[in-house]
Short mmCIF file of C-alpha atoms in Angstrom, two decimals:
data_model
loop_
_atom_site.label_atom_id
_atom_site.label_comp_id
_atom_site.label_asym_id
_atom_site.label_seq_id
_atom_site.Cartn_x
_atom_site.Cartn_y
_atom_site.Cartn_z
CA UNK A 69 -1.40 9.17 -10.95
CA UNK A 70 -1.30 7.69 -7.35
CA UNK A 71 -0.14 4.38 -8.84
CA UNK A 72 2.74 6.10 -10.65
CA UNK A 73 3.74 8.01 -7.52
CA UNK A 74 3.94 4.71 -5.61
CA UNK A 75 5.78 2.89 -8.36
CA UNK A 76 8.65 5.35 -8.83
CA UNK A 77 10.45 4.81 -5.41
CA UNK A 78 9.56 1.10 -5.45
CA UNK A 79 11.31 0.51 -8.81
CA UNK A 80 14.25 2.72 -7.81
CA UNK A 81 14.75 0.75 -4.58
CA UNK A 82 14.56 -2.60 -6.33
CA UNK A 83 17.17 -1.40 -8.85
CA UNK A 84 19.42 -0.33 -6.03
CA UNK A 85 19.06 -3.74 -4.35
CA UNK A 86 20.90 -5.25 -7.33
CA UNK A 87 23.26 -2.46 -8.26
CA UNK A 88 26.53 -1.14 -6.84
CA UNK A 89 26.09 2.67 -7.07
CA UNK A 90 27.72 4.75 -4.35
CA UNK A 91 25.97 5.85 -1.20
CA UNK A 92 26.34 9.52 -2.10
CA UNK A 93 24.62 9.05 -5.44
CA UNK A 94 21.83 7.08 -3.83
CA UNK A 95 21.21 9.58 -1.13
CA UNK A 96 21.13 12.51 -3.57
CA UNK A 97 18.75 10.68 -5.96
CA UNK A 98 16.58 9.47 -3.07
CA UNK A 99 16.15 12.94 -1.61
CA UNK A 100 15.35 14.36 -5.06
CA UNK A 101 12.79 11.68 -5.72
CA UNK A 102 11.03 12.32 -2.36
CA UNK A 103 10.97 16.04 -3.18
CA UNK A 104 9.41 15.22 -6.57
CA UNK A 105 6.89 12.97 -4.94
CA UNK A 106 5.91 15.74 -2.59
CA UNK A 107 5.40 18.01 -5.55
CA UNK A 108 3.36 15.32 -7.30
CA UNK A 109 1.25 14.85 -4.20
CA UNK A 110 0.40 18.62 -4.15
CA UNK A 111 -0.61 18.30 -7.85
CA UNK A 112 -2.85 15.34 -7.20
CA UNK A 113 -4.37 17.14 -4.21
CA UNK A 114 -5.52 20.01 -6.42
CA UNK A 115 -6.13 18.00 -9.62
CA UNK A 116 -8.43 15.34 -8.00
CA UNK A 117 -10.38 15.23 -4.81
CA UNK A 118 -8.33 13.67 -1.98
CA UNK A 119 -9.31 13.20 1.63
CA UNK A 120 -7.33 15.48 3.95
CA UNK A 121 -6.51 12.52 6.23
CA UNK A 122 -4.95 10.63 3.27
CA UNK A 123 -2.89 13.68 2.41
CA UNK A 124 -1.56 13.98 6.02
CA UNK A 125 -0.75 10.23 6.25
CA UNK A 126 1.19 10.31 3.03
CA UNK A 127 2.96 13.54 4.05
CA UNK A 128 4.11 11.88 7.28
CA UNK A 129 5.66 9.01 5.30
CA UNK A 130 7.40 11.34 2.87
CA UNK A 131 8.73 13.52 5.67
CA UNK A 132 10.02 10.56 7.71
CA UNK A 133 11.61 8.98 4.57
CA UNK A 134 13.32 12.32 3.76
CA UNK A 135 14.71 12.67 7.30
CA UNK A 136 15.87 9.06 7.46
CA UNK A 137 17.70 9.37 4.13
CA UNK A 138 19.20 12.74 5.04
CA UNK A 139 20.51 11.80 8.44
CA UNK A 140 21.87 8.37 7.40
CA UNK A 141 25.73 8.58 7.43
CA UNK A 142 27.85 6.69 4.96
CA UNK A 143 28.62 3.28 6.33
CA UNK A 144 28.94 -0.37 5.07
CA UNK A 145 25.20 -0.80 5.44
CA UNK A 146 24.12 2.55 4.01
CA UNK A 147 23.55 1.42 0.41
CA UNK A 148 21.24 -1.39 1.47
CA UNK A 149 19.45 0.97 3.90
CA UNK A 150 18.84 3.50 1.12
CA UNK A 151 17.36 0.76 -1.13
CA UNK A 152 15.19 -0.52 1.70
CA UNK A 153 13.85 2.99 2.45
CA UNK A 154 12.82 3.51 -1.14
CA UNK A 155 11.13 0.09 -1.39
CA UNK A 156 9.23 0.56 1.90
CA UNK A 157 8.34 4.13 0.77
CA UNK A 158 6.91 2.92 -2.55
CA UNK A 159 4.91 0.09 -0.99
CA UNK A 160 3.61 2.26 1.85
CA UNK A 161 2.49 5.00 -0.50
CA UNK A 162 0.87 2.31 -2.66
CA UNK A 163 -1.23 1.02 0.30
CA UNK A 164 -2.51 4.48 1.32
CA UNK A 165 -2.86 6.31 -2.06
CA UNK A 166 -4.54 3.51 -4.01
CA UNK A 167 -7.85 1.80 -3.48
CA UNK A 168 -9.53 -1.70 -3.91
CA UNK A 169 -7.30 -4.21 -5.69
CA UNK A 170 -4.20 -2.00 -6.06
CA UNK A 171 -4.27 -1.17 -2.36
CA UNK A 172 -4.30 -4.86 -1.42
CA UNK A 173 -1.56 -5.70 -3.93
CA UNK A 174 0.80 -3.14 -2.47
CA UNK A 175 -0.10 -4.32 1.10
CA UNK A 176 0.68 -7.96 0.15
CA UNK A 177 3.95 -6.70 -1.35
CA UNK A 178 4.88 -4.96 1.81
CA UNK A 179 4.02 -8.07 3.95
CA UNK A 180 5.89 -10.30 1.44
CA UNK A 181 8.93 -8.05 1.71
CA UNK A 182 8.88 -8.38 5.59
CA UNK A 183 8.40 -12.20 5.30
CA UNK A 184 11.34 -12.45 2.86
CA UNK A 185 13.62 -10.67 5.32
CA UNK A 186 12.52 -13.04 8.06
CA UNK A 187 12.88 -16.14 5.91
CA UNK A 188 16.56 -15.32 5.33
CA UNK A 189 17.33 -16.08 9.00
CA UNK A 190 19.38 -19.27 9.20
CA UNK A 191 17.88 -20.45 12.44
CA UNK A 192 14.18 -19.79 12.75
CA UNK A 193 12.89 -19.68 16.35
CA UNK A 194 9.44 -20.60 17.36
CA UNK A 195 8.69 -16.82 17.68
CA UNK A 196 9.84 -16.22 14.12
CA UNK A 197 7.65 -19.10 12.88
CA UNK A 198 4.67 -17.56 14.58
CA UNK A 199 5.38 -14.21 12.96
CA UNK A 200 5.62 -15.79 9.50
CA UNK A 201 2.26 -17.53 10.04
CA UNK A 202 0.81 -14.14 11.15
CA UNK A 203 2.13 -12.52 7.92
CA UNK A 204 0.81 -15.38 5.70
CA UNK A 205 -2.64 -15.01 7.35
CA UNK A 206 -2.54 -11.26 6.82
CA UNK A 207 -1.69 -11.69 3.13
CA UNK A 208 -4.46 -14.26 2.68
CA UNK A 209 -7.03 -12.07 4.36
CA UNK A 210 -5.88 -9.00 2.44
CA UNK A 211 -6.29 -10.74 -0.92
CA UNK A 212 -9.47 -12.66 -0.07
CA UNK A 213 -11.14 -9.55 1.31
CA UNK A 214 -11.53 -8.25 -2.28
CA UNK A 215 -14.01 -11.00 -2.94
CA UNK A 216 -15.68 -11.20 0.48
CA UNK A 217 -18.92 -9.79 1.72
CA UNK A 218 -19.12 -6.63 3.82
CA UNK A 219 -18.93 -8.36 7.14
CA UNK A 220 -15.94 -10.53 6.12
CA UNK A 221 -14.18 -7.51 4.70
CA UNK A 222 -14.64 -5.69 8.00
CA UNK A 223 -13.16 -8.59 10.05
CA UNK A 224 -10.23 -8.89 7.59
CA UNK A 225 -9.69 -5.14 7.86
CA UNK A 226 -9.85 -5.32 11.68
CA UNK A 227 -7.11 -8.00 11.72
CA UNK A 228 -4.89 -5.81 9.50
CA UNK A 229 -5.60 -2.73 11.61
CA UNK A 230 -4.66 -4.57 14.80
CA UNK A 231 -1.43 -5.75 13.08
CA UNK A 232 -0.36 -2.33 11.81
CA UNK A 233 -1.71 -0.21 14.59
CA UNK A 234 -0.44 -2.85 16.91
CA UNK A 235 -2.11 -4.29 20.01
CA UNK A 236 -0.87 -7.43 21.84
CA UNK A 237 -1.00 -10.22 20.83
CA UNK A 238 -1.00 -8.95 17.24
CA UNK A 239 2.25 -6.96 17.72
CA UNK A 240 4.91 -9.53 17.04
CA UNK A 241 5.52 -8.63 13.27
CA UNK A 242 5.88 -4.95 14.25
CA UNK A 243 8.32 -5.59 17.08
CA UNK A 244 10.40 -7.99 14.99
CA UNK A 245 10.53 -5.54 12.05
CA UNK A 246 11.72 -2.65 14.20
CA UNK A 247 14.24 -4.85 15.96
CA UNK A 248 15.85 -6.07 12.72
CA UNK A 249 15.79 -2.76 10.87
CA UNK A 250 19.20 -1.17 10.51
CA UNK A 251 20.18 2.31 11.71
CA UNK A 252 17.79 5.04 10.45
CA UNK A 253 15.54 2.43 8.69
CA UNK A 254 14.05 1.57 12.11
CA UNK A 255 12.64 5.10 12.47
CA UNK A 256 11.11 5.06 9.02
CA UNK A 257 9.51 1.67 9.62
CA UNK A 258 7.72 3.02 12.69
CA UNK A 259 6.11 5.84 10.77
CA UNK A 260 5.11 3.74 7.71
CA UNK A 261 3.73 0.93 9.95
CA UNK A 262 1.48 3.20 11.98
CA UNK A 263 0.37 5.21 8.94
CA UNK A 264 -0.92 1.99 7.29
CA UNK A 265 -2.60 1.03 10.60
CA UNK A 266 -4.40 4.34 10.79
CA UNK A 267 -5.51 4.00 7.20
CA UNK A 268 -6.90 0.55 7.85
CA UNK A 269 -8.73 1.61 11.02
CA UNK A 270 -10.20 4.63 9.21
CA UNK A 271 -11.66 2.25 6.67
CA UNK A 272 -13.41 -0.06 9.14
CA UNK A 273 -14.20 2.45 11.90
CA UNK A 274 -17.83 2.99 10.86
CA UNK A 275 -18.49 -0.79 10.99
CA UNK A 276 -17.34 -1.31 14.58
CA UNK A 277 -20.28 -2.05 16.97
CA UNK A 278 -20.52 -1.14 20.62
CA UNK A 279 -19.70 -4.70 21.67
CA UNK A 280 -16.61 -4.74 19.49
CA UNK A 281 -15.51 -1.35 20.85
CA UNK A 282 -15.81 -2.67 24.38
CA UNK A 283 -13.67 -5.69 23.63
CA UNK A 284 -11.10 -3.53 21.88
CA UNK A 285 -10.96 -1.24 24.90
CA UNK A 286 -10.33 -4.15 27.20
CA UNK A 287 -7.68 -5.50 24.88
CA UNK A 288 -6.11 -2.03 24.74
CA UNK A 289 -5.79 -1.89 28.52
CA UNK A 290 -4.08 -5.35 28.72
CA UNK A 291 -1.81 -4.43 25.80
CA UNK A 292 -0.74 -1.13 27.46
CA UNK A 293 0.00 -2.96 30.75
CA UNK A 294 2.07 -5.61 28.93
CA UNK A 295 3.96 -3.11 26.75
CA UNK A 296 4.72 -0.75 29.67
CA UNK A 297 6.17 -3.62 31.71
CA UNK A 298 8.33 -4.78 28.74
CA UNK A 299 9.55 -1.22 28.10
CA UNK A 300 10.43 -0.80 31.79
CA UNK A 301 12.81 -3.76 31.68
CA UNK A 302 14.09 -3.28 28.12
CA UNK A 303 17.79 -2.57 27.43
CA UNK A 304 17.83 -2.80 23.66
CA UNK A 305 16.92 0.66 22.24
CA UNK A 306 14.92 -0.55 19.21
CA UNK A 307 12.84 -2.89 21.39
CA UNK A 308 12.32 -0.10 23.92
CA UNK A 309 10.93 2.22 21.31
CA UNK A 310 8.78 -0.58 19.85
CA UNK A 311 7.33 -1.35 23.28
CA UNK A 312 6.63 2.35 23.96
CA UNK A 313 4.89 2.62 20.58
CA UNK A 314 2.77 -0.45 21.44
CA UNK A 315 1.76 1.07 24.79
CA UNK A 316 0.72 4.37 23.25
CA UNK A 317 -1.11 2.81 20.31
CA UNK A 318 -3.48 1.38 22.90
CA UNK A 319 -4.79 4.86 23.48
CA UNK A 320 -6.23 5.06 20.05
CA UNK A 321 -8.07 1.77 20.31
CA UNK A 322 -9.27 2.54 23.88
CA UNK A 323 -10.74 5.90 22.96
CA UNK A 324 -12.74 4.78 19.85
CA UNK A 325 -15.78 4.34 22.06
CA UNK A 326 -15.31 7.76 23.64
CA UNK A 327 -14.71 10.20 20.84
CA UNK A 328 -16.57 10.26 17.49
CA UNK A 329 -15.07 11.30 14.14
CA UNK A 330 -11.92 9.12 14.25
CA UNK A 331 -10.36 10.90 11.31
CA UNK A 332 -10.42 14.24 13.16
CA UNK A 333 -8.64 13.10 16.34
CA UNK A 334 -7.23 9.59 15.88
CA UNK A 335 -5.21 10.33 12.73
CA UNK A 336 -3.61 13.51 14.02
CA UNK A 337 -2.68 11.78 17.24
CA UNK A 338 -1.44 8.70 15.40
CA UNK A 339 0.79 10.93 13.26
CA UNK A 340 2.09 12.71 16.29
CA UNK A 341 2.82 9.43 18.04
CA UNK A 342 4.65 8.00 15.02
CA UNK A 343 6.81 11.11 14.45
CA UNK A 344 7.79 11.43 18.16
CA UNK A 345 8.68 7.73 18.58
CA UNK A 346 10.25 7.68 15.14
CA UNK A 347 12.30 10.65 16.21
CA UNK A 348 13.41 8.85 19.33
CA UNK A 349 14.40 5.85 17.27
CA UNK A 350 16.30 8.15 14.91
CA UNK A 351 18.28 9.61 17.83
CA UNK A 352 19.19 6.14 19.04
CA UNK A 353 20.30 5.21 15.53
CA UNK A 354 22.83 8.11 15.58
CA UNK A 355 24.50 6.38 18.55
CA UNK A 356 24.40 3.04 16.81
CA UNK A 357 25.93 4.50 13.65
CA UNK A 358 28.81 6.07 15.64
CA UNK A 359 29.58 3.22 18.12
CA UNK A 360 27.62 0.13 17.02
CA UNK A 361 25.80 -0.01 20.32
CA UNK A 362 22.14 -0.91 20.66
CA UNK A 363 22.08 -1.07 24.52
CA UNK A 364 20.57 1.72 26.49
CA UNK A 365 22.93 3.00 29.20
CA UNK A 366 26.25 2.29 27.41
CA UNK A 367 26.67 6.02 26.76
CA UNK A 368 25.69 8.09 29.80
CA UNK A 369 26.31 11.77 30.34
CA UNK A 370 25.21 12.96 26.90
CA UNK A 371 24.05 16.41 28.06
CA UNK A 372 27.64 17.28 29.03
CA UNK A 373 29.58 15.44 26.35
CA UNK A 374 27.11 15.50 23.37
CA UNK A 375 24.88 18.47 24.26
CA UNK A 376 22.99 18.50 20.98
CA UNK A 377 22.05 14.81 21.24
CA UNK A 378 21.34 15.22 24.92
CA UNK A 379 18.99 18.11 24.36
CA UNK A 380 17.23 16.19 21.60
CA UNK A 381 16.68 13.27 23.86
CA UNK A 382 15.28 15.55 26.62
CA UNK A 383 12.92 17.26 24.14
CA UNK A 384 11.67 13.95 22.67
CA UNK A 385 11.10 12.43 26.13
CA UNK A 386 9.27 15.52 27.39
CA UNK A 387 7.09 15.34 24.24
CA UNK A 388 6.50 11.65 24.74
CA UNK A 389 5.52 12.11 28.40
CA UNK A 390 2.66 14.37 27.40
CA UNK A 391 1.47 12.20 24.46
CA UNK A 392 -1.59 10.88 26.36
CA UNK A 393 -2.94 14.42 26.52
CA UNK A 394 -3.10 14.84 22.76
CA UNK A 395 -5.92 12.45 22.01
CA UNK A 396 -7.95 13.97 24.83
CA UNK A 397 -7.33 17.46 23.52
CA UNK A 398 -8.13 16.49 19.96
CA UNK A 399 -11.07 14.23 20.88
CA UNK A 400 -12.79 16.81 23.08
CA UNK A 401 -12.73 19.19 20.17
CA UNK A 402 -15.00 16.96 18.11
CA UNK A 403 -17.19 15.64 20.88
CA UNK A 404 -20.78 16.92 20.89
CA UNK A 405 -21.80 19.35 23.66
CA UNK A 406 -24.20 16.82 25.13
CA UNK A 407 -23.14 13.23 25.15
CA UNK A 408 -25.66 10.76 26.31
CA UNK A 409 -23.85 7.62 25.31
CA UNK A 410 -22.04 5.65 28.10
CA UNK A 411 -18.36 6.17 27.30
CA UNK A 412 -16.83 3.83 29.90
CA UNK A 413 -15.24 6.36 32.19
CA UNK A 414 -13.65 3.73 34.41
CA UNK A 415 -11.97 1.86 31.52
CA UNK A 416 -10.82 5.08 29.90
CA UNK A 417 -9.34 6.38 33.15
CA UNK A 418 -7.59 3.06 33.67
CA UNK A 419 -6.12 3.13 30.18
CA UNK A 420 -4.83 6.71 30.67
CA UNK A 421 -3.36 5.82 34.03
CA UNK A 422 -1.50 2.80 32.71
CA UNK A 423 -0.08 4.64 29.57
CA UNK A 424 0.77 7.85 31.38
CA UNK A 425 2.20 6.44 34.57
CA UNK A 426 3.98 3.61 32.75
CA UNK A 427 5.40 6.03 30.15
CA UNK A 428 6.55 8.44 32.86
CA UNK A 429 8.39 5.65 34.57
CA UNK A 430 10.19 4.04 31.62
CA UNK A 431 10.85 7.26 29.68
CA UNK A 432 12.41 9.04 32.72
CA UNK A 433 14.42 5.89 33.56
CA UNK A 434 15.78 5.83 30.00
CA UNK A 435 16.59 9.53 30.09
CA UNK A 436 18.58 9.14 33.34
CA UNK A 437 20.53 6.29 31.74
CA UNK A 438 21.51 8.42 28.73
CA UNK A 439 21.36 12.16 29.17
CA UNK A 440 22.48 12.25 32.79
CA UNK A 441 25.09 10.41 34.85
CA UNK A 442 28.88 10.37 34.68
CA UNK A 443 30.34 10.40 31.21
CA UNK A 444 32.72 7.57 30.19
CA UNK A 445 36.39 8.56 29.74
CA UNK A 446 37.18 5.78 27.29
CA UNK A 447 34.82 6.94 24.58
CA UNK A 448 35.54 9.61 21.87
CA UNK A 449 32.21 11.43 22.08
CA UNK A 450 31.05 12.92 18.76
CA UNK A 451 28.02 15.21 18.86
CA UNK A 452 25.26 15.48 16.19
CA UNK A 453 25.96 17.19 12.89
CA UNK A 454 23.78 19.76 11.09
CA UNK A 455 21.88 17.17 9.01
CA UNK A 456 21.02 15.09 12.07
CA UNK A 457 19.88 18.07 14.12
CA UNK A 458 17.77 19.26 11.18
CA UNK A 459 16.09 15.86 10.70
CA UNK A 460 15.16 15.55 14.34
CA UNK A 461 13.93 19.15 14.51
CA UNK A 462 11.76 18.73 11.48
CA UNK A 463 10.13 15.58 12.97
CA UNK A 464 9.49 17.39 16.27
CA UNK A 465 7.96 20.41 14.52
CA UNK A 466 5.74 18.19 12.35
CA UNK A 467 4.63 16.23 15.44
CA UNK A 468 3.75 19.51 17.20
CA UNK A 469 1.74 20.71 14.13
CA UNK A 470 -0.16 17.39 13.95
CA UNK A 471 -0.90 17.20 17.64
CA UNK A 472 -1.86 20.79 18.35
CA UNK A 473 -2.72 22.71 15.10
CA UNK A 474 -4.05 20.07 12.69
#
């Protein structure tokens, strides 16, 4: 049953890639398929035993896919975006829902799909070549891990987890994918990417030693510093969101040595992070669809000229500013009353300071460049419609549920 659920959107997306059906038909069919998949997931949940964490990871992917499809307006690129969303949806579900060989086959399919998109570039830069080598290595490790011993499987899984729950210097495929994704597809990619990373980390978590956790914490601090500085000077909205995601992902890696029971705090926080940053990317895509702009600051004064979009940005930024508190709140809930293990207070405090202070700086700077300021007189401002407001609201509510209630 999980295999069939994964295959349905994948086959549909591939058919759409080579057909000329209208955008309206594709959107209607796509939304209906996601609704059917949600129903099928509920059936599987009650028919067979499924881990709650897997259910929530898959639910986040379905919810994000639904919102990305619903809020995508008809445009020249819309048919291709609908096809890509369904392909990525099918491959992402395949990675998380299936086990052993099928899991790795779907993961290799997803990595191959990314590599194919990169390979179509006419002029490959040195950075692109490095990313392609990274993806080839990930595919090789993913396939070979099936036949490896336990230690080799863990190391291969760690490489994949660092790629999909990105830390520098393993972040290049993530940043490139988000940068190249068109319109609402960028938001969906953020959620799918992080859900796969959380699933990979959940698998290898019990094999991580104290020495490995210390090294990962140090790498998390360096990655957070790097990503915060990049986000601070970033003008391209997709790269800004990708850098912010990279900075906040470091919190998960840095807190692995502090809080036990990763599934109980890391997965809820990871879902919250993905939905909030995915929501911010979705909001930026609405501007891109209307005006074709990807540069932050080209459209100031949104609170007065596009109040719905302005309020959405304010809400998302306020949520993002408090993201570092969520893993602490969730982690303390599962920590034993008496903790005798050295949890690296200094490193943890440093990581929180970097992510929180850095985020406060670049998020508020971005907000001042968009929501506030003097509105342009040469632009026909067009506020969000009901479908767009609904999509963003659903993501915010789901993020709140995952971060506070789950």
